[in-house]
mmCIF file of C-alpha atoms in Angstrom:
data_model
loop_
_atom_site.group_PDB
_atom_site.id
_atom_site.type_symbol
_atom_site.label_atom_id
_atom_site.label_comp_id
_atom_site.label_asym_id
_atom_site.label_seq_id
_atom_site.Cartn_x
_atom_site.Cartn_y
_atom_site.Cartn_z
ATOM 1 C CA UNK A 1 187.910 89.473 2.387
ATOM 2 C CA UNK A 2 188.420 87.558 5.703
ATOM 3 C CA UNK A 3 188.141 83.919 3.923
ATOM 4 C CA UNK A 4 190.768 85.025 1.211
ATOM 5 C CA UNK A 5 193.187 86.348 3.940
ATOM 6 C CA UNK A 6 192.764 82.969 5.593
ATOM 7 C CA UNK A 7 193.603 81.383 2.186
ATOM 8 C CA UNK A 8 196.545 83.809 2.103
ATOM 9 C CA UNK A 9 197.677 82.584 5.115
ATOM 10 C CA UNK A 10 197.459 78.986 4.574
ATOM 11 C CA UNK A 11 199.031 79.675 1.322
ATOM 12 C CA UNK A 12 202.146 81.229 3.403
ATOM 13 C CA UNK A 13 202.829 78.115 6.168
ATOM 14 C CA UNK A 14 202.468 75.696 3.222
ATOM 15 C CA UNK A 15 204.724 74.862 0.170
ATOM 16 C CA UNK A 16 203.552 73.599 -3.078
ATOM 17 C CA UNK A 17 199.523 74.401 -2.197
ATOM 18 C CA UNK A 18 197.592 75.242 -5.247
ATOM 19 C CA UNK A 19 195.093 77.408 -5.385
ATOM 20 C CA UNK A 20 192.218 78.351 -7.671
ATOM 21 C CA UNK A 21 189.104 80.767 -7.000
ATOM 22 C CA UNK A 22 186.298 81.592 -9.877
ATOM 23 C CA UNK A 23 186.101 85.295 -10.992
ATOM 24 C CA UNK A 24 182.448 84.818 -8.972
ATOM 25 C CA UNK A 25 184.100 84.138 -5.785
ATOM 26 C CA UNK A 26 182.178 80.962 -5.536
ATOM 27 C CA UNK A 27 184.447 77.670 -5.607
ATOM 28 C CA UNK A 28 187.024 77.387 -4.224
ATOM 29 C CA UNK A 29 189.543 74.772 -5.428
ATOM 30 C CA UNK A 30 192.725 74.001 -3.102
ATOM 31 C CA UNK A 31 195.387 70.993 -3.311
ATOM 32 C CA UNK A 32 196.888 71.030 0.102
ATOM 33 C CA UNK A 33 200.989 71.322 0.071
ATOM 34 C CA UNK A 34 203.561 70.284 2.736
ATOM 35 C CA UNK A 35 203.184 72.143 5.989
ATOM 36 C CA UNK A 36 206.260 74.299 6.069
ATOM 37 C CA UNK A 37 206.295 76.480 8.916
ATOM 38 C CA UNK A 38 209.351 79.038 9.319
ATOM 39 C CA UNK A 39 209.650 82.691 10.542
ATOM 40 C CA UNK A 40 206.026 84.760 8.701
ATOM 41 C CA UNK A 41 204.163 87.576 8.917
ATOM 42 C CA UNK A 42 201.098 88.105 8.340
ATOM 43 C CA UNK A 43 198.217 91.184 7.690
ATOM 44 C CA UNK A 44 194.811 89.573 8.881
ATOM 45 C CA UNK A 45 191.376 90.896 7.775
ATOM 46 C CA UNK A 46 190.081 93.495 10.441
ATOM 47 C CA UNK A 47 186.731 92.449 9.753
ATOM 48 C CA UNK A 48 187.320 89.605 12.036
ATOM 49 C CA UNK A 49 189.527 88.747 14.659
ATOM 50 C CA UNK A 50 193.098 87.280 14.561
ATOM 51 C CA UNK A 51 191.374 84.311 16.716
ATOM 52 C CA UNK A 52 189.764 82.920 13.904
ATOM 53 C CA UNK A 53 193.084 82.420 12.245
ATOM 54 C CA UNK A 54 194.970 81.320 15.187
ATOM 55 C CA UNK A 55 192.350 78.464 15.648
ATOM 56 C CA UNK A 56 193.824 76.759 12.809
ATOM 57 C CA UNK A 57 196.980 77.633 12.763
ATOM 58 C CA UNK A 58 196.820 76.037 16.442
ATOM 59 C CA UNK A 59 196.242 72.673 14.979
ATOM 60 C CA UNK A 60 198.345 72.671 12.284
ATOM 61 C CA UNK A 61 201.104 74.213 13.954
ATOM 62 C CA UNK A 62 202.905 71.000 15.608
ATOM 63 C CA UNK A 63 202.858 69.385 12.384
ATOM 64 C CA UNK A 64 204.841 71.417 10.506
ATOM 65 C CA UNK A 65 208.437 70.910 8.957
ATOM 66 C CA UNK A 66 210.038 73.959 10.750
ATOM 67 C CA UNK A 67 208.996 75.047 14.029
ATOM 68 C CA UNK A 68 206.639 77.776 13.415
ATOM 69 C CA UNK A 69 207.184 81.736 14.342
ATOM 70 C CA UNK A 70 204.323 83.909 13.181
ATOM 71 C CA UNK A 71 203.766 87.402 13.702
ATOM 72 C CA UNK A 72 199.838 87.937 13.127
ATOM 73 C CA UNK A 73 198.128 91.623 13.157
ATOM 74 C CA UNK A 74 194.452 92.780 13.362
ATOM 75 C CA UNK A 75 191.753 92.620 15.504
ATOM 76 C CA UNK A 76 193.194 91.249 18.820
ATOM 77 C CA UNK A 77 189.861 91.517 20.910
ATOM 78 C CA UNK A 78 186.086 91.785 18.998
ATOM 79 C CA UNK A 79 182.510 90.163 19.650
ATOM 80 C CA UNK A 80 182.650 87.203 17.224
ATOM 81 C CA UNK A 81 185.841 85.237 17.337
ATOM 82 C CA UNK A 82 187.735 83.809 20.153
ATOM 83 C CA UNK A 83 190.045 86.559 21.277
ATOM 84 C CA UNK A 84 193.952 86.162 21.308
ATOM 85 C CA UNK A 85 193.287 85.922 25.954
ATOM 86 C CA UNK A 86 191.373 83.350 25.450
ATOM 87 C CA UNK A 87 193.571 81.121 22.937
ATOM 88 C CA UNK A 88 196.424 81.870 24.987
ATOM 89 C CA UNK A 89 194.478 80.879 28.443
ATOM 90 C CA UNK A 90 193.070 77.699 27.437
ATOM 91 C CA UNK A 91 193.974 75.912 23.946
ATOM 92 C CA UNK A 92 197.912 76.494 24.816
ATOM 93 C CA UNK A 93 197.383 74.147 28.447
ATOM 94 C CA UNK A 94 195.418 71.960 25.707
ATOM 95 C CA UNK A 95 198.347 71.897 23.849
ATOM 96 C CA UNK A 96 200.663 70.949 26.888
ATOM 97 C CA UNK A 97 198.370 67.914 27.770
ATOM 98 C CA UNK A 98 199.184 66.017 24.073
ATOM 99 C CA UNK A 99 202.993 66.830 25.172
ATOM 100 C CA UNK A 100 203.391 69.783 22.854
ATOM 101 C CA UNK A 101 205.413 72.198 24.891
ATOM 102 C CA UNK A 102 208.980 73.548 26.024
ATOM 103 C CA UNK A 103 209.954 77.531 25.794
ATOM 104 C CA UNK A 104 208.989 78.037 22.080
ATOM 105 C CA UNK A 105 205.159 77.134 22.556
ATOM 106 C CA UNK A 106 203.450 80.713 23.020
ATOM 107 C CA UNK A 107 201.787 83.464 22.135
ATOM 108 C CA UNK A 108 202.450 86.971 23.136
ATOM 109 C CA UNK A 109 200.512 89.926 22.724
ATOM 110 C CA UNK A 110 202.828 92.900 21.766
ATOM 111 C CA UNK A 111 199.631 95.144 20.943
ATOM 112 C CA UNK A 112 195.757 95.415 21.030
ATOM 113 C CA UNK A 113 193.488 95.828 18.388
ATOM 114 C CA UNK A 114 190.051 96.454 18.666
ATOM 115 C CA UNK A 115 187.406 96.594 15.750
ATOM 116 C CA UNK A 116 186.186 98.303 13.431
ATOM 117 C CA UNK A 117 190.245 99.537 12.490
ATOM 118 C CA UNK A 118 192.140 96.738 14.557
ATOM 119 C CA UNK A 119 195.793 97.470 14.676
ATOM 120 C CA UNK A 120 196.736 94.764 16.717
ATOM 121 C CA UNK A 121 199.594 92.718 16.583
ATOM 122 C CA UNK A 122 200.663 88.870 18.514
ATOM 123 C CA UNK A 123 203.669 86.619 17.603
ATOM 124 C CA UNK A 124 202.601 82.704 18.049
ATOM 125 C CA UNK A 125 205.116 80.498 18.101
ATOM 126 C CA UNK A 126 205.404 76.770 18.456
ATOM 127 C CA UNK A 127 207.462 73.379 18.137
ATOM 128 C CA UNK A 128 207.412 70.763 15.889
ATOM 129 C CA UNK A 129 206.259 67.274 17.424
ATOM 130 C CA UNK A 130 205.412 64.171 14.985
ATOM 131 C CA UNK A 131 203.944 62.598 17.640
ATOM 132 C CA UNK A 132 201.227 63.234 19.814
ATOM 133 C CA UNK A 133 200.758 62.162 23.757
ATOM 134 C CA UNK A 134 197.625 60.154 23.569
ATOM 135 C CA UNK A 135 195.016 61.859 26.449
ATOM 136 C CA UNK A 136 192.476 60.368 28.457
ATOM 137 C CA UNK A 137 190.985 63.379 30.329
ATOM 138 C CA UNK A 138 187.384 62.802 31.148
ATOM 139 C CA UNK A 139 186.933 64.004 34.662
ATOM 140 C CA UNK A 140 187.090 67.809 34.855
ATOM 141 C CA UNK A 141 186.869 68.230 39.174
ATOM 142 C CA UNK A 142 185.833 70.831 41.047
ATOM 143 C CA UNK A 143 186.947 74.725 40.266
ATOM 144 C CA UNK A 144 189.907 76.018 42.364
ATOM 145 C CA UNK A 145 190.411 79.514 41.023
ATOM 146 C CA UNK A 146 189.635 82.106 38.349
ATOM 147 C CA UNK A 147 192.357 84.181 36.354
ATOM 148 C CA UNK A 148 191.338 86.859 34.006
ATOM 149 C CA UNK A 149 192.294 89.979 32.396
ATOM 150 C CA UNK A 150 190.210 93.280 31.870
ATOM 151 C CA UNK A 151 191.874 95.070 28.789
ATOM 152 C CA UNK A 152 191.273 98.971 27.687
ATOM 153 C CA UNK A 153 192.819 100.832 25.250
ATOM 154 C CA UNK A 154 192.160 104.567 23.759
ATOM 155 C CA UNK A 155 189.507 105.067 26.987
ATOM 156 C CA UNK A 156 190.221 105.498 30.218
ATOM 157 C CA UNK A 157 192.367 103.308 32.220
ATOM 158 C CA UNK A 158 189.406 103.512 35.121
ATOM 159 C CA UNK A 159 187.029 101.148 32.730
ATOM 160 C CA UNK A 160 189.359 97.951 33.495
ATOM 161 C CA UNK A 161 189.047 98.548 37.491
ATOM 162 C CA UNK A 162 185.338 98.965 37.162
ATOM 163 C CA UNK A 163 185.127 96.042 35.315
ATOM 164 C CA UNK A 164 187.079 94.281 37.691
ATOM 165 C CA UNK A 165 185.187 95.448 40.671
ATOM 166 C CA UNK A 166 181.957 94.616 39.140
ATOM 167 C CA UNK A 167 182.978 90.792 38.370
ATOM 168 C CA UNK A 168 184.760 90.279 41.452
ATOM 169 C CA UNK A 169 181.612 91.090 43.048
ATOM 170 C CA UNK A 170 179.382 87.814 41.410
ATOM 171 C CA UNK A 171 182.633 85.607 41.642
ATOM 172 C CA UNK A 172 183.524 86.676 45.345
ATOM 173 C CA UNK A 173 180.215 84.884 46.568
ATOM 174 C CA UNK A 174 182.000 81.635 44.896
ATOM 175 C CA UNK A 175 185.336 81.520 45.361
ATOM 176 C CA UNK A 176 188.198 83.500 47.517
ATOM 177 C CA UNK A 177 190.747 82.923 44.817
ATOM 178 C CA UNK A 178 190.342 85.112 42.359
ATOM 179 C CA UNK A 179 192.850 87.526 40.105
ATOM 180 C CA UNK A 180 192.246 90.008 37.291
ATOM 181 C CA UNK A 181 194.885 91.585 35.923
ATOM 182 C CA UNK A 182 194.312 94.958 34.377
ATOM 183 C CA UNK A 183 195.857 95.805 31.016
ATOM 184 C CA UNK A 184 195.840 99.324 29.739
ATOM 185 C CA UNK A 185 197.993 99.915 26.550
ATOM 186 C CA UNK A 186 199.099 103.228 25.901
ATOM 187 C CA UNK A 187 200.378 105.008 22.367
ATOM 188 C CA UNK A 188 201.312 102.559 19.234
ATOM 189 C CA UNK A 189 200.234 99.410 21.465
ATOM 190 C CA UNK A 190 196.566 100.206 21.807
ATOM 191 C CA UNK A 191 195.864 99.908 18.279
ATOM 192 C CA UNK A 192 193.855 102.220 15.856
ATOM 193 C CA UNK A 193 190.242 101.827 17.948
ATOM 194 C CA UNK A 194 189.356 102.813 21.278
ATOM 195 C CA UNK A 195 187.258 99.984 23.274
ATOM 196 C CA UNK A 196 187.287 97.895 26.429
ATOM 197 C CA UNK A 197 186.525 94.591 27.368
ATOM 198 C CA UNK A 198 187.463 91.501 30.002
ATOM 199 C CA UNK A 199 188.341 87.644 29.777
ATOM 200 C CA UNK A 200 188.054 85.370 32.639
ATOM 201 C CA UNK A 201 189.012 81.553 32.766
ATOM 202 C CA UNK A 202 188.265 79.424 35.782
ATOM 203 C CA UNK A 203 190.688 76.638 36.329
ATOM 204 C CA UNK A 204 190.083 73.602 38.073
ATOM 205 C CA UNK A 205 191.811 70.917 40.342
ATOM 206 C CA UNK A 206 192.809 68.910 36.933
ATOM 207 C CA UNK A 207 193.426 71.711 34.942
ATOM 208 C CA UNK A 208 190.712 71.769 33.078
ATOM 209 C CA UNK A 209 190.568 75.370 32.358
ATOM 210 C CA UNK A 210 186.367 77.515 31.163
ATOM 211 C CA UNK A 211 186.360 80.506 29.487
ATOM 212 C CA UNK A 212 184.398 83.548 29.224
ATOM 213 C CA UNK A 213 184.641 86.701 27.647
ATOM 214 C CA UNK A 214 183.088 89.978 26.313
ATOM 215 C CA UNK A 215 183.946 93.093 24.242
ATOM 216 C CA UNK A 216 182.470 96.259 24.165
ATOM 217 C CA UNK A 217 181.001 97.419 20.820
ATOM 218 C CA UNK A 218 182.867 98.523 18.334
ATOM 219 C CA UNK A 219 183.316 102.727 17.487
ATOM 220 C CA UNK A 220 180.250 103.832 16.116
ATOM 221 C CA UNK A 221 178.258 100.671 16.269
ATOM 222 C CA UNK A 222 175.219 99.940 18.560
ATOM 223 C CA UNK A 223 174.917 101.318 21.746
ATOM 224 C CA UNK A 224 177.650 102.428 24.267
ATOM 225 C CA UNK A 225 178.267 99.461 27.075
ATOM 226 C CA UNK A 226 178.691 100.566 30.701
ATOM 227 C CA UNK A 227 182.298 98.643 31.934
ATOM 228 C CA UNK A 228 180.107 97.688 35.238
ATOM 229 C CA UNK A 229 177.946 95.869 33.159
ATOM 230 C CA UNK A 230 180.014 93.849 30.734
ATOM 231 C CA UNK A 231 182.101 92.700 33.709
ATOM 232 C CA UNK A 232 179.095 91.385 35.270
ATOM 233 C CA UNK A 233 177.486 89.818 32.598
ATOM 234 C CA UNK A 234 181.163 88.295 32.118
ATOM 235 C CA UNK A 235 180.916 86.623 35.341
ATOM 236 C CA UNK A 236 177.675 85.538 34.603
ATOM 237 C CA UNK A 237 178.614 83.570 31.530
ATOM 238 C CA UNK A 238 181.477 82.336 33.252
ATOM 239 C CA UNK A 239 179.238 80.988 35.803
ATOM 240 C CA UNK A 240 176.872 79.384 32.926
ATOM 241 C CA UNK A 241 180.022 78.089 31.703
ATOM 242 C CA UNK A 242 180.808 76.138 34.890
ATOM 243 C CA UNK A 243 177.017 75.233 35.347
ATOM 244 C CA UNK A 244 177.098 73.342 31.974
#
């Protein structure tokens, strides 16, 4: 259901695409169209995250005829795709670097969906370049802070501060400079699933920018995650991250 979404979707940004699936669900035959672009919405499988349709989306985006508005709902924040944080914390400087920027390049998150229901909803929006900056960024220097946010919604706001606490405490042997922001959504904004989880991006002198991030598990599934815990084990993969 997720891969004929995505289909959906490409079907919407493009004109002219043709499509063709077998009643088996087995081939797929597509004949790409011109990338359109223009004001969309679109209803993304909850069965995975909006991230795995922004990836693309992020690429094509610059490309397209019309500068491209999208309004995107689902599963903002889950265990197996990029989350929305992360996309917005590290491919959008990415973006900057090949000279794609200016007001219209961003994504905001107007609500928070966690899995299995989602509920979430983000608007992306970006400008059209036909060129690209060429990029020669091979040196990534030495850290110089960390940025992150610790997100609940439909639990108690208290998870985010433990969360925070407990990954300040790993980072804080590292590095004075560090911020996590604490986002607690209340009512319509925190989607249809209670859960909890934190982001954290360490940026460095040449604005390189790692990323790290974990969700709790979803309603019902597996067993429940302690906040002290994820945020550590957060820190710890950032800190993997920055070893590799």
């Amino acid at each position: 259901d997720f891969e004929a979404s995505f289909i959906r979707l490409i079907d919407k940004v493009t004109n002219g695409s043709r499509i063709e699936i077998n009643q088996t669900g087995t081939t797929l035959y597509y004949q790409p169209g011109l990338l359109y672009g223009g004001s969309l919405e679109h209803d993304c499988s909850p069965s995975r995250g909006i991230g795995y349709y922004l990836e693309s989306l992020l690429c094509l985006a610059p490309f397209m005829k019309h500068p491209l508005k999208i309004v995107l709902r689902g599963v903002t924040n889950d265990q197996v795709d990029p989350s929305v944080d992360v996309l917005k914390a590290t491919a959008l400087p990415l973006l900057k670097k090949f000279g794609i920027d200016g007001e219209s390049l961003e994504i905001k998150i107007s609500r928070r969906g966690m899995p299995p229901k989602g509920g979430g909803e983000i608007l992306f929006s970006c400008p059209v370049r036909k060129v690209l900056q060429p990029v020669q960024f091979t040196d990534p220097g030495k850290i110089k802070r960390i940025r992150g946010t610790a997100y609940s919604v439909r639990v108690s706001p208290q998870m985010a501060n433990r969360m925070v606490e407990s990954a300040r405490g790993i980072l804080n042997k590292f590095l004075p400079d560090i911020y996590i922001y604490t986002d607690h959504m209340k009512g319509v904004s925190s989607g249809k699933s209670p859960g909890f989880g934190i982001c954290l991006t360490a940026e460095t002198i040449n604005g390189t920018i790692l990323s790290a991030e974990l969700a709790s598990n979803p309603q019902g599934q597996g067993a429940a995650v302690l906040p002290e815990e994820l945020g550590q084990n957060c820190a710890k993969l950032l800190l993997e991250e920055v070893y590799r």
